[in-house]
GROMACS .gro file of C-alpha atoms in nm:
model
  155
    1MET     CA    1  26.711  -7.669  -4.702
    2LEU     CA    2  26.793  -7.481  -5.001
    3ASP     CA    3  26.655  -7.741  -5.243
    4GLN     CA    4  26.328  -7.716  -5.003
    5LEU     CA    5  26.285  -7.335  -5.071
    6LEU     CA    6  26.409  -7.326  -5.484
    7SER     CA    7  26.123  -7.473  -5.703
    8GLU     CA    8  26.026  -7.439  -6.035
    9GLU     CA    9  25.730  -7.221  -5.895
   10ASN     CA   10  25.964  -6.947  -5.749
   11ILE     CA   11  26.204  -6.940  -6.039
   12ARG     CA   12  26.201  -6.720  -6.314
   13VAL     CA   13  26.427  -6.676  -6.605
   14GLN     CA   14  26.541  -6.384  -6.824
   15GLU     CA   15  26.301  -6.155  -6.748
   16GLU     CA   16  26.234  -5.803  -6.825
   17CYS     CA   17  26.208  -5.492  -6.578
   18GLN     CA   18  26.284  -5.132  -6.665
   19ASP     CA   19  26.440  -5.008  -6.336
   20TRP     CA   20  26.522  -5.212  -5.975
   21GLN     CA   21  26.223  -5.138  -5.841
   22ALA     CA   22  26.046  -5.328  -6.076
   23VAL     CA   23  26.343  -5.578  -5.981
   24VAL     CA   24  26.191  -5.565  -5.645
   25ASP     CA   25  25.835  -5.588  -5.741
   26ARG     CA   26  25.876  -5.920  -5.960
   27GLY     CA   27  26.162  -6.071  -5.719
   28ALA     CA   28  25.907  -6.025  -5.444
   29GLY     CA   29  25.598  -6.031  -5.600
   30ILE     CA   30  25.682  -6.415  -5.649
   31LEU     CA   31  25.677  -6.461  -5.299
   32LEU     CA   32  25.360  -6.251  -5.225
   33ALA     CA   33  25.145  -6.442  -5.460
   34GLN     CA   34  25.214  -6.730  -5.211
   35GLY     CA   35  25.170  -6.573  -4.964
   36CYS     CA   36  25.521  -6.575  -4.833
   37ILE     CA   37  25.521  -6.230  -4.737
   38GLU     CA   38  25.314  -5.959  -4.652
   39ALA     CA   39  25.243  -5.704  -4.932
   40GLY     CA   40  25.452  -5.445  -4.695
   41TYR     CA   41  25.764  -5.640  -4.707
   42VAL     CA   42  25.852  -5.575  -5.092
   43SER     CA   43  25.751  -5.166  -4.982
   44ARG     CA   44  26.004  -5.254  -4.660
   45ILE     CA   45  26.252  -5.344  -4.943
   46LYS     CA   46  26.287  -5.064  -5.133
   47ASP     CA   47  26.268  -4.852  -4.822
   48TYR     CA   48  26.584  -5.029  -4.723
   49LEU     CA   49  26.747  -4.969  -5.028
   50GLU     CA   50  26.633  -4.591  -5.093
   51GLU     CA   51  26.763  -4.513  -4.755
   52HIS     CA   52  27.067  -4.723  -4.723
   53GLY     CA   53  27.156  -4.753  -5.082
   54PRO     CA   54  27.277  -5.062  -5.265
   55TYR     CA   55  27.434  -5.319  -5.001
   56MET     CA   56  27.172  -5.564  -5.075
   57VAL     CA   57  27.386  -5.601  -5.402
   58ILE     CA   58  27.630  -5.862  -5.273
   59ALA     CA   59  27.830  -5.996  -5.556
   60PRO     CA   60  27.882  -5.861  -5.908
   61GLY     CA   61  27.554  -5.905  -6.095
   62VAL     CA   62  27.378  -6.015  -5.777
   63VAL     CA   63  27.100  -5.875  -5.539
   64LEU     CA   64  26.993  -6.012  -5.201
   65LEU     CA   65  26.654  -5.868  -5.186
   66HIS     CA   66  26.561  -5.886  -4.812
   67ALA     CA   67  26.357  -5.710  -4.524
   68ARG     CA   68  26.338  -5.780  -4.168
   69PRO     CA   69  26.119  -6.042  -4.021
   70GLU     CA   70  25.875  -5.805  -3.851
   71ASP     CA   71  25.815  -5.577  -4.199
   72GLY     CA   72  25.598  -5.887  -4.300
   73ALA     CA   73  25.796  -6.267  -4.365
   74ASN     CA   74  25.552  -6.530  -4.276
   75GLY     CA   75  25.772  -6.806  -4.336
   76VAL     CA   76  26.082  -6.864  -4.492
   77CYS     CA   77  26.155  -6.872  -4.857
   78MET     CA   78  26.354  -6.749  -5.166
   79SER     CA   79  26.297  -6.670  -5.519
   80LEU     CA   80  26.548  -6.668  -5.782
   81MET     CA   81  26.519  -6.466  -6.073
   82THR     CA   82  26.760  -6.414  -6.385
   83LEU     CA   83  26.701  -6.080  -6.579
   84ALA     CA   84  26.775  -6.089  -6.988
   85SER     CA   85  26.877  -5.722  -6.976
   86PRO     CA   86  27.088  -5.635  -6.624
   87ILE     CA   87  26.983  -5.359  -6.413
   88ALA     CA   88  27.183  -5.080  -6.208
   89PHE     CA   89  27.144  -5.080  -5.872
   90GLY     CA   90  27.390  -4.801  -5.807
   91HIS     CA   91  27.655  -5.040  -5.676
   92ALA     CA   92  28.032  -4.879  -5.776
   93GLN     CA   93  28.169  -5.252  -5.777
   94ASN     CA   94  27.859  -5.485  -5.829
   95ASP     CA   95  27.619  -5.340  -6.062
   96PRO     CA   96  27.462  -5.391  -6.298
   97VAL     CA   97  27.247  -5.720  -6.155
   98ASP     CA   98  27.152  -5.996  -6.346
   99ILE     CA   99  27.067  -6.221  -6.094
  100VAL     CA  100  26.810  -6.124  -5.868
  101ILE     CA  101  26.727  -6.361  -5.455
  102THR     CA  102  26.482  -6.281  -5.287
  103PHE     CA  103  26.435  -6.390  -4.925
  104ALA     CA  104  26.259  -6.359  -4.626
  105THR     CA  105  26.241  -6.521  -4.308
  106PRO     CA  106  26.021  -6.508  -4.000
  107ASP     CA  107  26.345  -6.515  -3.721
  108ASP     CA  108  26.738  -6.509  -3.703
  109GLU     CA  109  26.787  -6.880  -3.734
  110GLN     CA  110  26.586  -7.071  -3.966
  111HIS     CA  111  26.772  -6.925  -4.316
  112VAL     CA  112  27.139  -6.932  -4.204
  113GLN     CA  113  27.165  -7.330  -4.402
  114ALA     CA  114  26.990  -7.201  -4.675
  115LEU     CA  115  27.220  -6.881  -4.719
  116SER     CA  116  27.538  -7.050  -4.651
  117GLN     CA  117  27.391  -7.290  -4.961
  118MET     CA  118  27.321  -7.002  -5.185
  119THR     CA  119  27.654  -6.853  -5.047
  120GLU     CA  120  27.845  -7.120  -5.186
  121LEU     CA  121  27.643  -7.178  -5.518
  122LEU     CA  122  27.721  -6.781  -5.523
  123SER     CA  123  28.109  -6.792  -5.554
  124ASP     CA  124  28.147  -7.081  -5.807
  125GLU     CA  125  28.228  -6.913  -6.164
  126THR     CA  126  28.129  -7.173  -6.337
  127SER     CA  127  27.745  -7.218  -6.161
  128LEU     CA  128  27.657  -6.811  -6.168
  129ARG     CA  129  27.756  -6.882  -6.563
  130LYS     CA  130  27.481  -7.134  -6.605
  131LEU     CA  131  27.233  -6.969  -6.387
  132ARG     CA  132  27.276  -6.654  -6.636
  133GLU     CA  133  27.272  -6.877  -6.914
  134ALA     CA  134  26.962  -7.101  -6.788
  135LYS     CA  135  26.632  -7.076  -7.015
  136GLU     CA  136  26.429  -7.228  -6.790
  137ALA     CA  137  26.368  -7.284  -6.436
  138GLU     CA  138  26.474  -7.706  -6.451
  139GLU     CA  139  26.797  -7.584  -6.514
  140VAL     CA  140  26.824  -7.331  -6.249
  141LEU     CA  141  26.755  -7.603  -6.026
  142ASN     CA  142  27.016  -7.865  -6.168
  143VAL     CA  143  27.284  -7.541  -6.118
  144VAL     CA  144  27.135  -7.551  -5.757
  145ARG     CA  145  27.093  -7.952  -5.648
  146PRO     CA  146  27.513  -7.979  -5.599
  147PHE     CA  147  27.506  -7.702  -5.373
  148VAL     CA  148  27.235  -7.848  -5.103
  149GLN     CA  149  27.508  -8.097  -4.939
  150LYS     CA  150  27.634  -8.019  -4.566
  151GLY     CA  151  27.740  -7.683  -4.592
  152GLY     CA  152  27.635  -7.613  -4.907
  153GLU     CA  153  27.994  -7.792  -5.059
  154ARG     CA  154  27.961  -7.894  -5.375
  155ARG     CA  155  27.933  -8.256  -5.469
   0.00000   0.00000   0.00000
């Protein structure tokens, strides 16, 4: 599933952003341009971060940007972006962020396998280092591919 969601078209590497709002705009903008989400979805991500704090920063240096299906998700989709300079989201333990995953799903079920595979990838320190060092989208895909097996287990 993860390999079906991530392609060169929705991966950006070494992007420059000024603040967390720009990170949301840039990461979600990839999916917005593809028609996978509505503009309101981007606004809701920001609203949730402002209302509930940086709970989307799920691991050191990693944010999983998302909103609810009814906020404007048109399909299951994902983008992955790395930042040239890490950005603070206000999370005491996991700031600053340099890996940005933006995710949308139209229901509560279709995304489970992809998130399982992504979780497995994000728990592998070598893979995280390679993501952070990547200079091209193809390098990111080379890191992702081993995690598309059953349950995300690496080959």
